[in-house]
């Protein structure tokens, strides 16, 4: 006498659909988390670059014994800052082919230019038009702040004190590992 086994070999279509639904849900959640992480990293990197540029301004002023200026410019296309020698408004940002180029009216020296496009991952606003890093008293005038905001609404504020030191804090909830303002 022969016995026949009714054991199933393989998976049914319903089991396959359930597994694909679970995998799709997990992938969608991971994608949203990854996008948020990417925005947080862009915000933190932009804040760190700004801090580095402030430190460059301080070091250049101390080393050369000449004043350095940090000028801000905001347009509908985006925001820009230029680290340069010379007077206020003597250097401006000009956008060409999606990047900013600093143009100066005299013999000013451009040390650094940073461009943050309006449609980029991080936007910038500043509370002042420019900051002068003075050579004689080694102070910044006026002291001010720069606000950096990512697309997801996370916000960091870089506060430049009169001594030229920068403190970065998170506006609202803790962001990018920074303390709240």
Tab-separated table of C-alpha atoms in Angstrom:
chain	number	residue	atom	x	y	z
A	1	UNK	CA	0.000	0.000	0.000
A	2	UNK	CA	1.279	3.461	-0.923
A	3	UNK	CA	0.822	6.527	1.179
A	4	UNK	CA	0.554	9.948	-0.326
A	5	UNK	CA	1.795	12.971	1.603
A	6	UNK	CA	0.002	16.271	1.327
A	7	UNK	CA	3.001	18.282	2.510
A	8	UNK	CA	3.237	21.767	1.058
A	9	UNK	CA	6.304	22.587	-0.972
A	10	UNK	CA	7.017	26.350	-1.301
A	11	UNK	CA	4.991	29.364	-0.232
A	12	UNK	CA	1.545	30.479	-1.170
A	13	UNK	CA	0.758	33.708	-2.949
A	14	UNK	CA	-0.873	35.133	0.204
A	15	UNK	CA	2.212	34.436	2.324
A	16	UNK	CA	4.395	36.091	-0.295
A	17	UNK	CA	2.155	39.197	-0.348
A	18	UNK	CA	2.189	39.460	3.465
A	19	UNK	CA	5.994	39.289	3.556
A	20	UNK	CA	6.296	41.892	0.775
A	21	UNK	CA	3.891	44.216	2.624
A	22	UNK	CA	5.924	43.933	5.837
A	23	UNK	CA	9.209	44.524	3.999
A	24	UNK	CA	7.717	47.533	2.167
A	25	UNK	CA	6.470	49.065	5.411
A	26	UNK	CA	9.850	48.655	7.095
A	27	UNK	CA	11.656	50.083	4.041
A	28	UNK	CA	9.321	53.112	4.011
A	29	UNK	CA	9.980	53.806	7.690
A	30	UNK	CA	13.724	53.417	7.187
A	31	UNK	CA	13.655	55.782	4.204
A	32	UNK	CA	11.943	58.518	6.224
A	33	UNK	CA	14.428	58.076	9.067
A	34	UNK	CA	17.346	58.143	6.639
A	35	UNK	CA	16.094	61.377	5.048
A	36	UNK	CA	15.790	63.021	8.478
A	37	UNK	CA	19.291	61.830	9.394
A	38	UNK	CA	20.651	63.245	6.135
A	39	UNK	CA	19.051	66.635	6.837
A	40	UNK	CA	20.418	66.638	10.398
A	41	UNK	CA	23.919	65.889	9.094
A	42	UNK	CA	23.706	68.675	6.493
A	43	UNK	CA	22.609	71.111	9.212
A	44	UNK	CA	25.411	70.043	11.576
A	45	UNK	CA	28.019	70.243	8.785
A	46	UNK	CA	26.895	73.735	7.758
A	47	UNK	CA	27.034	74.927	11.377
A	48	UNK	CA	30.504	73.446	11.816
A	49	UNK	CA	31.734	75.113	8.614
A	50	UNK	CA	30.430	78.468	9.843
A	51	UNK	CA	32.231	78.000	13.185
A	52	UNK	CA	35.426	77.126	11.296
A	53	UNK	CA	35.103	80.279	9.186
A	54	UNK	CA	34.698	82.425	12.323
A	55	UNK	CA	37.832	80.808	13.754
A	56	UNK	CA	39.631	81.581	10.479
A	57	UNK	CA	38.591	85.235	10.769
A	58	UNK	CA	39.888	85.443	14.346
A	59	UNK	CA	43.162	83.699	13.526
A	60	UNK	CA	43.789	85.819	10.422
A	61	UNK	CA	43.159	89.021	12.390
A	62	UNK	CA	45.575	87.951	15.137
A	63	UNK	CA	48.226	86.742	12.714
A	64	UNK	CA	48.213	89.673	10.278
A	65	UNK	CA	47.267	92.481	12.641
A	66	UNK	CA	44.591	93.638	10.173
A	67	UNK	CA	40.835	93.657	10.488
A	68	UNK	CA	38.751	90.983	8.784
A	69	UNK	CA	35.084	91.381	7.899
A	70	UNK	CA	32.325	88.798	7.564
A	71	UNK	CA	29.598	90.143	5.254
A	72	UNK	CA	26.177	88.537	4.761
A	73	UNK	CA	23.885	88.810	1.781
A	74	UNK	CA	20.381	87.386	1.449
A	75	UNK	CA	18.479	87.127	-1.851
A	76	UNK	CA	15.445	85.139	-3.008
A	77	UNK	CA	17.899	82.693	-4.637
A	78	UNK	CA	19.678	82.021	-1.338
A	79	UNK	CA	22.117	83.346	1.237
A	80	UNK	CA	25.818	83.985	1.067
A	81	UNK	CA	28.602	85.155	3.320
A	82	UNK	CA	32.047	86.448	2.415
A	83	UNK	CA	35.053	86.564	4.704
A	84	UNK	CA	37.248	89.419	3.440
A	85	UNK	CA	39.463	92.371	4.242
A	86	UNK	CA	38.224	95.900	3.669
A	87	UNK	CA	35.167	97.975	4.395
A	88	UNK	CA	31.562	96.936	4.816
A	89	UNK	CA	29.748	96.298	1.540
A	90	UNK	CA	33.018	96.333	-0.415
A	91	UNK	CA	32.582	92.646	-1.305
A	92	UNK	CA	29.359	91.094	-2.593
A	93	UNK	CA	28.205	87.662	-3.670
A	94	UNK	CA	27.310	87.099	-7.282
A	95	UNK	CA	25.584	83.877	-8.216
A	96	UNK	CA	26.812	82.238	-11.395
A	97	UNK	CA	25.889	78.721	-12.523
A	98	UNK	CA	24.461	77.778	-9.127
A	99	UNK	CA	27.494	78.891	-7.118
A	100	UNK	CA	28.466	82.181	-5.495
A	101	UNK	CA	31.536	84.163	-6.402
A	102	UNK	CA	32.754	87.085	-4.297
A	103	UNK	CA	33.319	90.344	-6.173
A	104	UNK	CA	35.126	93.159	-4.419
A	105	UNK	CA	35.240	96.823	-5.379
A	106	UNK	CA	38.848	97.538	-4.424
A	107	UNK	CA	41.969	95.694	-3.413
A	108	UNK	CA	40.216	93.653	-0.720
A	109	UNK	CA	41.271	90.068	-0.174
A	110	UNK	CA	38.618	87.346	-0.165
A	111	UNK	CA	39.412	84.525	2.251
A	112	UNK	CA	36.255	82.466	1.966
A	113	UNK	CA	32.838	82.528	0.315
A	114	UNK	CA	29.923	80.282	1.297
A	115	UNK	CA	26.684	79.953	-0.678
A	116	UNK	CA	23.482	78.359	0.644
A	117	UNK	CA	20.851	78.159	-2.134
A	118	UNK	CA	17.210	78.668	-1.168
A	119	UNK	CA	16.311	75.226	-2.508
A	120	UNK	CA	19.254	73.543	-0.733
A	121	UNK	CA	19.138	71.391	2.396
A	122	UNK	CA	19.959	74.307	4.754
A	123	UNK	CA	18.859	77.954	4.764
A	124	UNK	CA	20.645	80.781	6.539
A	125	UNK	CA	19.546	84.106	8.008
A	126	UNK	CA	21.683	86.557	9.944
A	127	UNK	CA	20.836	89.190	12.514
A	128	UNK	CA	23.484	91.606	11.182
A	129	UNK	CA	24.728	92.737	7.748
A	130	UNK	CA	28.394	92.262	8.634
A	131	UNK	CA	30.776	91.632	11.523
A	132	UNK	CA	34.172	93.280	11.870
A	133	UNK	CA	36.930	91.311	13.587
A	134	UNK	CA	39.051	94.167	14.932
A	135	UNK	CA	42.825	93.936	14.964
A	136	UNK	CA	43.585	96.272	17.872
A	137	UNK	CA	41.227	95.120	20.602
A	138	UNK	CA	40.582	91.671	19.116
A	139	UNK	CA	36.826	92.084	19.360
A	140	UNK	CA	33.892	91.616	17.007
A	141	UNK	CA	31.612	94.504	16.240
A	142	UNK	CA	28.697	94.096	16.180
A	143	UNK	CA	28.234	90.751	17.882
A	144	UNK	CA	25.439	88.832	16.215
A	145	UNK	CA	23.847	85.535	15.387
A	146	UNK	CA	23.249	83.352	12.355
A	147	UNK	CA	20.280	81.002	12.163
A	148	UNK	CA	20.538	77.814	10.115
A	149	UNK	CA	17.347	75.903	9.309
A	150	UNK	CA	16.992	72.545	7.578
A	151	UNK	CA	14.042	71.550	5.413
A	152	UNK	CA	12.506	69.494	8.211
A	153	UNK	CA	12.413	72.570	10.475
A	154	UNK	CA	15.393	71.715	12.697
A	155	UNK	CA	17.139	74.951	13.586
A	156	UNK	CA	20.593	75.797	14.911
A	157	UNK	CA	21.717	79.252	15.967
A	158	UNK	CA	25.372	80.295	15.962
A	159	UNK	CA	25.908	83.202	18.346
A	160	UNK	CA	29.122	85.182	17.827
A	161	UNK	CA	30.087	87.050	20.990
A	162	UNK	CA	32.049	90.287	21.238
A	163	UNK	CA	35.260	88.283	21.775
A	164	UNK	CA	34.691	86.398	18.520
A	165	UNK	CA	33.873	83.106	20.152
A	166	UNK	CA	31.006	81.122	18.694
A	167	UNK	CA	28.360	79.176	20.575
A	168	UNK	CA	26.009	76.913	18.613
A	169	UNK	CA	22.698	75.871	20.116
A	170	UNK	CA	19.445	74.282	18.967
A	171	UNK	CA	16.316	76.416	18.694
A	172	UNK	CA	13.313	74.515	20.022
A	173	UNK	CA	14.084	70.874	20.621
A	174	UNK	CA	17.601	69.466	20.837
A	175	UNK	CA	19.057	69.066	17.367
A	176	UNK	CA	22.286	67.695	15.876
A	177	UNK	CA	23.637	66.954	19.355
A	178	UNK	CA	23.565	70.628	20.364
A	179	UNK	CA	22.112	72.020	23.608
A	180	UNK	CA	18.937	74.078	23.480
A	181	UNK	CA	19.206	77.861	23.258
